[in-house]
PDB file of C-alpha atoms and ligand atoms in Angstrom:
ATOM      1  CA  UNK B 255      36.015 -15.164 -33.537  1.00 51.00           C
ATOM      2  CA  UNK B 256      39.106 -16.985 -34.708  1.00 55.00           C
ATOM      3  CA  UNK B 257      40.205 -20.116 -33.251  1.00 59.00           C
ATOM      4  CA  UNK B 258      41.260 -20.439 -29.790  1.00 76.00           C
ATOM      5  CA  UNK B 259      44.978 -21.206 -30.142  1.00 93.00           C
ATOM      6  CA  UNK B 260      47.426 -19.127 -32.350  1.00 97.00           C
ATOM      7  CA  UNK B 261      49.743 -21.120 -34.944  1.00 98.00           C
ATOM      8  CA  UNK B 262      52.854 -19.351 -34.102  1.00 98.00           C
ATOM      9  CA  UNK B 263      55.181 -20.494 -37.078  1.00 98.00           C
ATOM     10  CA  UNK B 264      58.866 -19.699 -35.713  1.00 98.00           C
ATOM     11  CA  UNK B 265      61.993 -19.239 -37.733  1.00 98.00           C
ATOM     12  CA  UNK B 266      65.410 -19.661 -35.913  1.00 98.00           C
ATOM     13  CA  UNK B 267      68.850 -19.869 -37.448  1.00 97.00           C
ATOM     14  CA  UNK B 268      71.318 -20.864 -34.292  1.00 96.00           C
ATOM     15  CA  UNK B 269      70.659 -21.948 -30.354  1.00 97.00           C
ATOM     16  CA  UNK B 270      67.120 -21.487 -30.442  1.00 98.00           C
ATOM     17  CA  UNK B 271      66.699 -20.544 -26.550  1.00 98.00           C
ATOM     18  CA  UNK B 272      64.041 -17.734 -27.840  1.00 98.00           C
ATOM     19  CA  UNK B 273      62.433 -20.656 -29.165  1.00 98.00           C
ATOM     20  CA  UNK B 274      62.400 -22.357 -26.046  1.00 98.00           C
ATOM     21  CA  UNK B 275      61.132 -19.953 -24.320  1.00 98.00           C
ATOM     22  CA  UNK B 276      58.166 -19.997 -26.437  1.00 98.00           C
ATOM     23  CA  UNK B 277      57.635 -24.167 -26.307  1.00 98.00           C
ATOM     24  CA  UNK B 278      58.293 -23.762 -22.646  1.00 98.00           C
ATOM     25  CA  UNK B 279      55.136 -21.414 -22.213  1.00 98.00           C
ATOM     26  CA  UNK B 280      53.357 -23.163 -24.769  1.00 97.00           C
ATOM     27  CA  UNK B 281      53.418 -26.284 -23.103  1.00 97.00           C
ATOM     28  CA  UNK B 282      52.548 -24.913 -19.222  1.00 96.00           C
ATOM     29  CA  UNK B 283      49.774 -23.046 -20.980  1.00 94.00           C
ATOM     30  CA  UNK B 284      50.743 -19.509 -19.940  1.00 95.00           C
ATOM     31  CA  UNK B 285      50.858 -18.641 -23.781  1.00 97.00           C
ATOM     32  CA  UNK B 286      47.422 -19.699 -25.711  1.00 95.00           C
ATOM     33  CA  UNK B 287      49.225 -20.145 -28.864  1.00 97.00           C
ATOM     34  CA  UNK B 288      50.867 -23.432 -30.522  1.00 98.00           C
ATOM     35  CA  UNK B 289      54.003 -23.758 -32.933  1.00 98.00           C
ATOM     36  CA  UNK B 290      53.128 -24.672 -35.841  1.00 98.00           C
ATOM     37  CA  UNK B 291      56.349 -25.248 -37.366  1.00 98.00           C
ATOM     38  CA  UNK B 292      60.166 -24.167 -37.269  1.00 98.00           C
ATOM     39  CA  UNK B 293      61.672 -23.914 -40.185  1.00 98.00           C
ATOM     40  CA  UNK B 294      65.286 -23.081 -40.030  1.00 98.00           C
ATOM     41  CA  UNK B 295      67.696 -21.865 -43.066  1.00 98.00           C
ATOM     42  CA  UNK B 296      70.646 -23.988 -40.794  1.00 97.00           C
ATOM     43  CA  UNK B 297      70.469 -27.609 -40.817  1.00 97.00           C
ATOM     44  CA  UNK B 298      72.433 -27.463 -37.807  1.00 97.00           C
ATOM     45  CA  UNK B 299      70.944 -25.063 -35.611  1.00 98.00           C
ATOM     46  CA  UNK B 300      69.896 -26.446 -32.215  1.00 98.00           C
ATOM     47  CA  UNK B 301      66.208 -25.052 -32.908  1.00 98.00           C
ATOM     48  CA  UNK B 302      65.675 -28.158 -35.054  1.00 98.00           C
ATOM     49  CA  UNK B 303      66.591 -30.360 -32.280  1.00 98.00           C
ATOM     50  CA  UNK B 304      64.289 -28.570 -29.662  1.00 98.00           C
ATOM     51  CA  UNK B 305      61.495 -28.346 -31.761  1.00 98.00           C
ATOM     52  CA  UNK B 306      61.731 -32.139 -32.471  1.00 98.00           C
ATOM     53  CA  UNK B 307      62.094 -33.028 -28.970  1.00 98.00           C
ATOM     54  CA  UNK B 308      58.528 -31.220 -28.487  1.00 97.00           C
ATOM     55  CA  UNK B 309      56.802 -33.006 -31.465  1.00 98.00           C
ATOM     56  CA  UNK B 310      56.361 -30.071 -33.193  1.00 98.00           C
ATOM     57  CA  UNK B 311      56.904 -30.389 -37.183  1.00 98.00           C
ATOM     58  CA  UNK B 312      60.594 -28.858 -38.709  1.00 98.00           C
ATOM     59  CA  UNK B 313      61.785 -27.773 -42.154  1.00 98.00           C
ATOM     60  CA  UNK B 314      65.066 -26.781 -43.296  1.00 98.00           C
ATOM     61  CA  UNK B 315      64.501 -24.387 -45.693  1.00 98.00           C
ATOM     62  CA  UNK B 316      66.622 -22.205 -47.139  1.00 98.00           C
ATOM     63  CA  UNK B 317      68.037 -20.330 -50.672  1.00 98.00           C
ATOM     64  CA  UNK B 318      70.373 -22.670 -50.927  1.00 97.00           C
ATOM     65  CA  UNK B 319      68.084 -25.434 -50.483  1.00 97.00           C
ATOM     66  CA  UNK B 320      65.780 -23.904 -53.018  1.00 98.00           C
ATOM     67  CA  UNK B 321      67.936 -23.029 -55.547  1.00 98.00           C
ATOM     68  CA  UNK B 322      66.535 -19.385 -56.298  1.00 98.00           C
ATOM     69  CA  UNK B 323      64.882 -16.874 -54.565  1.00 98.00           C
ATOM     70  CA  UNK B 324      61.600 -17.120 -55.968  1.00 98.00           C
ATOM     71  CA  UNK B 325      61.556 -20.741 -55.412  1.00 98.00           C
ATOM     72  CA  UNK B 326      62.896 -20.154 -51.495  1.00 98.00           C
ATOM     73  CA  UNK B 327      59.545 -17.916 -51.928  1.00 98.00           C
ATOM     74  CA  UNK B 328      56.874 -19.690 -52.798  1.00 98.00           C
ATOM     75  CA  UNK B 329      57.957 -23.292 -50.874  1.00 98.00           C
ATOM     76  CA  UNK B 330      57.985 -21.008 -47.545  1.00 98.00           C
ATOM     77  CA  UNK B 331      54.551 -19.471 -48.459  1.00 98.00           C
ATOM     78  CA  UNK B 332      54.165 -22.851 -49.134  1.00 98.00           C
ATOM     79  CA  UNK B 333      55.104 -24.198 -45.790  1.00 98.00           C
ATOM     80  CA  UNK B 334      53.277 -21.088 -43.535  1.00 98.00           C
ATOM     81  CA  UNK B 335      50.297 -21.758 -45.825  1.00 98.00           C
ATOM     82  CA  UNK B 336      50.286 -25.499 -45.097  1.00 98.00           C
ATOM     83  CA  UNK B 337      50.840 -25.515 -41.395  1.00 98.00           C
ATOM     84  CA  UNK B 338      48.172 -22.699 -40.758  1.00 98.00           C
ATOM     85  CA  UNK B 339      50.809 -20.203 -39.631  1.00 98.00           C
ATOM     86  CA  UNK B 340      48.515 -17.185 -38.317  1.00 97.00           C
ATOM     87  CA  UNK B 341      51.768 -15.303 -37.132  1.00 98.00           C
ATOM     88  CA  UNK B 342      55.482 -15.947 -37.933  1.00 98.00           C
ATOM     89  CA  UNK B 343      57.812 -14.923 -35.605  1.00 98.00           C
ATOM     90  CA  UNK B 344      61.457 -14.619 -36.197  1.00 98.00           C
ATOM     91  CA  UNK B 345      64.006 -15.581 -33.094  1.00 98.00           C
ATOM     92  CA  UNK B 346      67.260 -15.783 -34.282  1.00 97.00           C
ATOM     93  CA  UNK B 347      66.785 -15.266 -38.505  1.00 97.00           C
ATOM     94  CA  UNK B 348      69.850 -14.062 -39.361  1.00 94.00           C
ATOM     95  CA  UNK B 349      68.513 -13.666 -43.067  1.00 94.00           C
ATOM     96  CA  UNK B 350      65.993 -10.996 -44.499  1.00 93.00           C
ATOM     97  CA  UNK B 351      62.510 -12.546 -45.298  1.00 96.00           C
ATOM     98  CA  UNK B 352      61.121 -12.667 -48.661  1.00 96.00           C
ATOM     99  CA  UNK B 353      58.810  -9.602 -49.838  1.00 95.00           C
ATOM    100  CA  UNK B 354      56.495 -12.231 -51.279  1.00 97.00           C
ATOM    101  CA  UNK B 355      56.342 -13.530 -47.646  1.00 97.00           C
ATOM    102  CA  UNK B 356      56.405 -10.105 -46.103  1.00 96.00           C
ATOM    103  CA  UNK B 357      53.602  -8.439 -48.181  1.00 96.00           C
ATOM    104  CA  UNK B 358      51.322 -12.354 -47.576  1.00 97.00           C
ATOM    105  CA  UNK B 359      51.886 -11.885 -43.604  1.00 97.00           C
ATOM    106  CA  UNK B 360      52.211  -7.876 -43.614  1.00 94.00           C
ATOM    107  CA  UNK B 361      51.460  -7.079 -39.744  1.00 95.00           C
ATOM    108  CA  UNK B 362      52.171 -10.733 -38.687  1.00 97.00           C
ATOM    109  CA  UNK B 363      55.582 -11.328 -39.018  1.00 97.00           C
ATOM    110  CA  UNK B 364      57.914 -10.237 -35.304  1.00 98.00           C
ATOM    111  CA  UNK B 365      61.416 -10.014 -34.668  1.00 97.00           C
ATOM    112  CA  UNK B 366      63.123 -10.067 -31.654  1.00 97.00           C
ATOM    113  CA  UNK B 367      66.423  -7.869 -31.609  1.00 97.00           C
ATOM    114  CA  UNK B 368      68.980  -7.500 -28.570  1.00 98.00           C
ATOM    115  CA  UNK B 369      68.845  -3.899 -28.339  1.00 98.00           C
ATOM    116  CA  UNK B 370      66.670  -0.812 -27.897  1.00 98.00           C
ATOM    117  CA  UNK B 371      65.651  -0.375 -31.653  1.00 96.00           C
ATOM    118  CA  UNK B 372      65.903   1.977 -33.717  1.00 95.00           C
ATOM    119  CA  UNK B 373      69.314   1.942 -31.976  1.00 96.00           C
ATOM    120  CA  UNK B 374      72.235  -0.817 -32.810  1.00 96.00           C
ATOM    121  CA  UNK B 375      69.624  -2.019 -35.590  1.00 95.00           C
ATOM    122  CA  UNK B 376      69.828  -2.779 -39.322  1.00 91.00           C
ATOM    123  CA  UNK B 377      72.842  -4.904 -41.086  1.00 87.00           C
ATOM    124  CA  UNK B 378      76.094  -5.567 -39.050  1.00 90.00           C
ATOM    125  CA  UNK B 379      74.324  -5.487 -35.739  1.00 95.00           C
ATOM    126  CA  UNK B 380      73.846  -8.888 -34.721  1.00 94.00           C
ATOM    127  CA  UNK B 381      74.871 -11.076 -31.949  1.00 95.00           C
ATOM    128  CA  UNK B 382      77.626  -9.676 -29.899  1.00 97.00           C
ATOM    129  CA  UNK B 383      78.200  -7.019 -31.884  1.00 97.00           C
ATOM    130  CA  UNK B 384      74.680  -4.933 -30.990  1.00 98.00           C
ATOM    131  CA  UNK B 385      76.308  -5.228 -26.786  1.00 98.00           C
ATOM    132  CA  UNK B 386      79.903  -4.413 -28.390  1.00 98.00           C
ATOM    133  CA  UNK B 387      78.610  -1.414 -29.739  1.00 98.00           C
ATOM    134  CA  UNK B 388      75.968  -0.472 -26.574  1.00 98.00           C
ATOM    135  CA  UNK B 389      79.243  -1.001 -24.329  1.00 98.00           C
ATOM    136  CA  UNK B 390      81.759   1.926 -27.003  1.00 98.00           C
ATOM    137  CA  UNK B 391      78.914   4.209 -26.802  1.00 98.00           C
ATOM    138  CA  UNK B 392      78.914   4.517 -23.185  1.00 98.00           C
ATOM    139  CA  UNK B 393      75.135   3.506 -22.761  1.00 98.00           C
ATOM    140  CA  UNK B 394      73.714   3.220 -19.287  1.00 98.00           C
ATOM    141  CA  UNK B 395      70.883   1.405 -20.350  1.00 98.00           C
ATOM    142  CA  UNK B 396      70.107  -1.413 -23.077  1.00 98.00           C
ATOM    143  CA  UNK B 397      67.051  -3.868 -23.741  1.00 98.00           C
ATOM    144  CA  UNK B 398      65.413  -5.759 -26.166  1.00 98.00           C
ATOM    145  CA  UNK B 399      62.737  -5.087 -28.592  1.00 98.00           C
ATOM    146  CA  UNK B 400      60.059  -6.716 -30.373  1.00 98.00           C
ATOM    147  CA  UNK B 401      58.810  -5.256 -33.959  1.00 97.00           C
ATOM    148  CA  UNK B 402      57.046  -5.548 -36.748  1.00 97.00           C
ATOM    149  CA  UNK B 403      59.314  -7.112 -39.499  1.00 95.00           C
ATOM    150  CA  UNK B 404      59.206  -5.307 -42.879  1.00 87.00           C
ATOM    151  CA  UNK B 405      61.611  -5.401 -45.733  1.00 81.00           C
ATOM    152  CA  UNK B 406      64.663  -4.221 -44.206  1.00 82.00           C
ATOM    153  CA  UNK B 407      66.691  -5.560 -41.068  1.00 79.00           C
ATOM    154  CA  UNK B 408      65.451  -4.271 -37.667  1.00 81.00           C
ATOM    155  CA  UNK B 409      63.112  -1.752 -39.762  1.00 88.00           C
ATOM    156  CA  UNK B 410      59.670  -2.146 -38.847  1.00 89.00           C
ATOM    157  CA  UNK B 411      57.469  -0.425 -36.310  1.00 93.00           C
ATOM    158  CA  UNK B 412      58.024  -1.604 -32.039  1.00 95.00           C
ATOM    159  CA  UNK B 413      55.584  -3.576 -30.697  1.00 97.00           C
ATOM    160  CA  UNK B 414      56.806  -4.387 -26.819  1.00 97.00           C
ATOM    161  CA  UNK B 415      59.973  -3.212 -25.655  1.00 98.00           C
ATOM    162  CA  UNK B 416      61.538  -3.880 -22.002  1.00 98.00           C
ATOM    163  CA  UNK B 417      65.264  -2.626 -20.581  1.00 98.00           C
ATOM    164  CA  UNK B 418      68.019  -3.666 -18.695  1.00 98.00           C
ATOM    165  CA  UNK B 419      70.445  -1.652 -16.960  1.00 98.00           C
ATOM    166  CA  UNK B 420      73.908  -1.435 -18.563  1.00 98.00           C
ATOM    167  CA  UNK B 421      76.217  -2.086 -14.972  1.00 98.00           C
ATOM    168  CA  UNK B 422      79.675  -1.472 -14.435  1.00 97.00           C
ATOM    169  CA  UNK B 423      82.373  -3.956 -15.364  1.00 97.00           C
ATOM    170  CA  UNK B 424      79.892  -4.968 -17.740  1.00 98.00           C
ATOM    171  CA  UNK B 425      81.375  -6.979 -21.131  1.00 98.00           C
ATOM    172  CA  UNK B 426      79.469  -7.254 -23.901  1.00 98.00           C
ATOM    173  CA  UNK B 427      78.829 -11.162 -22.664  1.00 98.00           C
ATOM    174  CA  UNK B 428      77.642 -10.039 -19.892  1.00 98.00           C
ATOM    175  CA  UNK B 429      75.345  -7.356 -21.108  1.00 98.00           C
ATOM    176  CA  UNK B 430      74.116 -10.243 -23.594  1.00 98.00           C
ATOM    177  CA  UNK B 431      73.575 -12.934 -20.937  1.00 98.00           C
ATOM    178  CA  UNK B 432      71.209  -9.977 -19.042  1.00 98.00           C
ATOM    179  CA  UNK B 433      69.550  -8.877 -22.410  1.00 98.00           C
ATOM    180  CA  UNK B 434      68.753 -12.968 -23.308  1.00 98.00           C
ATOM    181  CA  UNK B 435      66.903 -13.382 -20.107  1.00 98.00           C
ATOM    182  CA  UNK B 436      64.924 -10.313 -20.506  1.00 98.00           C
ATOM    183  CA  UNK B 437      64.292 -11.726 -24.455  1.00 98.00           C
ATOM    184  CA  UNK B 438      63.136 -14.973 -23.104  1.00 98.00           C
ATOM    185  CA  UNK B 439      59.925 -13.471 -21.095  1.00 98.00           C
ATOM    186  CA  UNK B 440      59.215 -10.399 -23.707  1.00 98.00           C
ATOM    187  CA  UNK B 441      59.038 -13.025 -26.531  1.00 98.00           C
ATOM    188  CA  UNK B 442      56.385 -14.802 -25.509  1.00 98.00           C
ATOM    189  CA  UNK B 443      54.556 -11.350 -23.735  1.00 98.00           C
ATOM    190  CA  UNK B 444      54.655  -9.952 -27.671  1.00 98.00           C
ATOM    191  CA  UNK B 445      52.884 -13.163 -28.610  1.00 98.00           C
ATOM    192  CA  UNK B 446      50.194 -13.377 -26.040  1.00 97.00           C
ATOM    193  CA  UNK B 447      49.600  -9.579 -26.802  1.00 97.00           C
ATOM    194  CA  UNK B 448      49.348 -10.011 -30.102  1.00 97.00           C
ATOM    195  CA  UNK B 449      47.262 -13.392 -29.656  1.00 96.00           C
ATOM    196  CA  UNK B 450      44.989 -11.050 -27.924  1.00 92.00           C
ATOM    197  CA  UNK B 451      44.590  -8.412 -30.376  1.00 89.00           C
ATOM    198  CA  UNK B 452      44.242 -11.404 -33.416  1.00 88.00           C
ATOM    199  CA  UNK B 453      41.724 -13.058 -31.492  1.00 80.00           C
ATOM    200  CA  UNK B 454      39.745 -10.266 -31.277  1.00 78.00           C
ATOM    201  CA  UNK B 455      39.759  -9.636 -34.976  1.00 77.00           C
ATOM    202  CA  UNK B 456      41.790  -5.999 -34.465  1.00 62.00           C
ATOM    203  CA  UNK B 457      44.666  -4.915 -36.525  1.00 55.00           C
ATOM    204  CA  UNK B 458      47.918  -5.295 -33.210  1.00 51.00           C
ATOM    205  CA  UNK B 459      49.837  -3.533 -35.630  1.00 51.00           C
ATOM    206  CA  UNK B 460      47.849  -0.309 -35.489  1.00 42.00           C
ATOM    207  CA  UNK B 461      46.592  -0.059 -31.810  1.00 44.00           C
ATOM    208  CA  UNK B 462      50.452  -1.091 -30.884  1.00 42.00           C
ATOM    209  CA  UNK B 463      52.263   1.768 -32.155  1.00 43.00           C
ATOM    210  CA  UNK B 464      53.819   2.778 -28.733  1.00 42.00           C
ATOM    211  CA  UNK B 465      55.955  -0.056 -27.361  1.00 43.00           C
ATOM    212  CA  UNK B 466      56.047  -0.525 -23.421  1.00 41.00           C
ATOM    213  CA  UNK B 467      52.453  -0.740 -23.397  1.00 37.00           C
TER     214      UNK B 467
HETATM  215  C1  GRF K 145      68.768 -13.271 -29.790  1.00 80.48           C
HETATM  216  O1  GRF K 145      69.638 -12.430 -29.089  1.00 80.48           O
HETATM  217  C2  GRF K 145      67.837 -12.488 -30.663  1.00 80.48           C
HETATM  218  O2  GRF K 145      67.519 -11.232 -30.143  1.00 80.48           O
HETATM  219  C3  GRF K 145      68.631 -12.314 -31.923  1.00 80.48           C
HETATM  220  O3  GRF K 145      69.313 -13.528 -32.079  1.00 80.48           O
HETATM  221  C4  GRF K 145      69.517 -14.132 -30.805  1.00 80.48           C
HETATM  222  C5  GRF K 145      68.957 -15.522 -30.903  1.00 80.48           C
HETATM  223  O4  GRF K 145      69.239 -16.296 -29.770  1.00 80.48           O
HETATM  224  N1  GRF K 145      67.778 -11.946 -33.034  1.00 80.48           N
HETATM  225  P1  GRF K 145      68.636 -17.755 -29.631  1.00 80.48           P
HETATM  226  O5  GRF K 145      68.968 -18.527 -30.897  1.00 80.48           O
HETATM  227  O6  GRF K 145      67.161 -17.618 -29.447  1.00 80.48           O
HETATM  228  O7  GRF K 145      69.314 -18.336 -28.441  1.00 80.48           O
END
């Protein structure tokens, strides 16, 4: 048996309410896991500040920052490795992650994406412009997903996915506002379930191949 509490490191470019979510159900004990660390690639994104306000350790980390990509690399192996990161997840990375990271954590890195993935996923689709493009084609139903993260943007295999209804007079802030509430309980769901499956010493990544379970 692995330890008792999951170290959920978390890696957040802008407002950070995903992350919230997570400290919020962290901290009322509904979600057996503890952040670890937020490390953000934006000195000013707001996930700094909430993380802080919780005591829980931040980084700003970024290319940039580093200088090259191998050295981005190795300090954020560096970082996950230090903190005791058994699972990153990714809520609101707007960059790729490093294969070097990717092949370390392969099976414990998740995404959360404002859409029903595979559709509205991969480069271009982000923020407003996944409910943009949900409201053109007509959709009468949206959602948000949880996945596997691999190489590519928005690529890897579901894990838990959940819907919302796309309603008339709908505009795409609207649709986003329903979709972020519906984020905000599935993100920490796809942590507990994968706490579960980690604790247990199983692979989540094979027994989860269908999402909705
Ligand atoms: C969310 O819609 C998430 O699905 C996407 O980026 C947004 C982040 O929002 N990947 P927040 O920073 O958690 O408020």
């Amino acid at each position: 048996m692995k330890p008792d509490l999951l170290r959920v490191a978390v890696m957040a470019s802008g407002s950070g309410t995903n992350l919230q979510s997570i400290l919020d159900r962290c901290r009322d004990g509904r979600l057996k896991a503890v952040v670890c660390v937020v490390i953000s690639n934006n000195s000013d994104s707001y996930a700094l500040e909430r993380a802080r306000r919780e005591g829980v350790e931040t980084v700003h980390w970024s290319e940039k920052k580093a200088g090259s990509a191998k050295a981005f690399a190795d300090g954020l192996l560096a970082i996950l490795r230090r903190t005791g990161a058994d699972l990153i997840v990714l809520a609101g990375y707007m960059k790729l992650v490093p294969i070097e990271v990717v092949a370390a954590y392969q099976g414990r890195i998740l995404n959360i994406h404002p859409a029903l993935l595979p559709k509205y996923g991969g480069k271009g689709f982000y923020g407003i412009k996944v409910h943009e493009a949900v409201l053109a084609a007509g959709d009468t139903e949206s959602g948000a997903t949880v996945h596997f993260v691999d190489a590519e943007y928005d690529r890897g295999p579901a894990f838990l996915q959940r819907t919302v209804p796309v309603l008339p007079g709908d505009t795409p802030d609207t649709l986003r506002e329903r979709v972020l509430a519906v984020e905000h309980e599935l993100l920490p769901d796809a942590i507990a379930k994968f706490a579960e499956h980690y604790q247990r010493g199983s692979n989540a990544r094979i027994e989860m191949k269908s999402p909705n379970h």
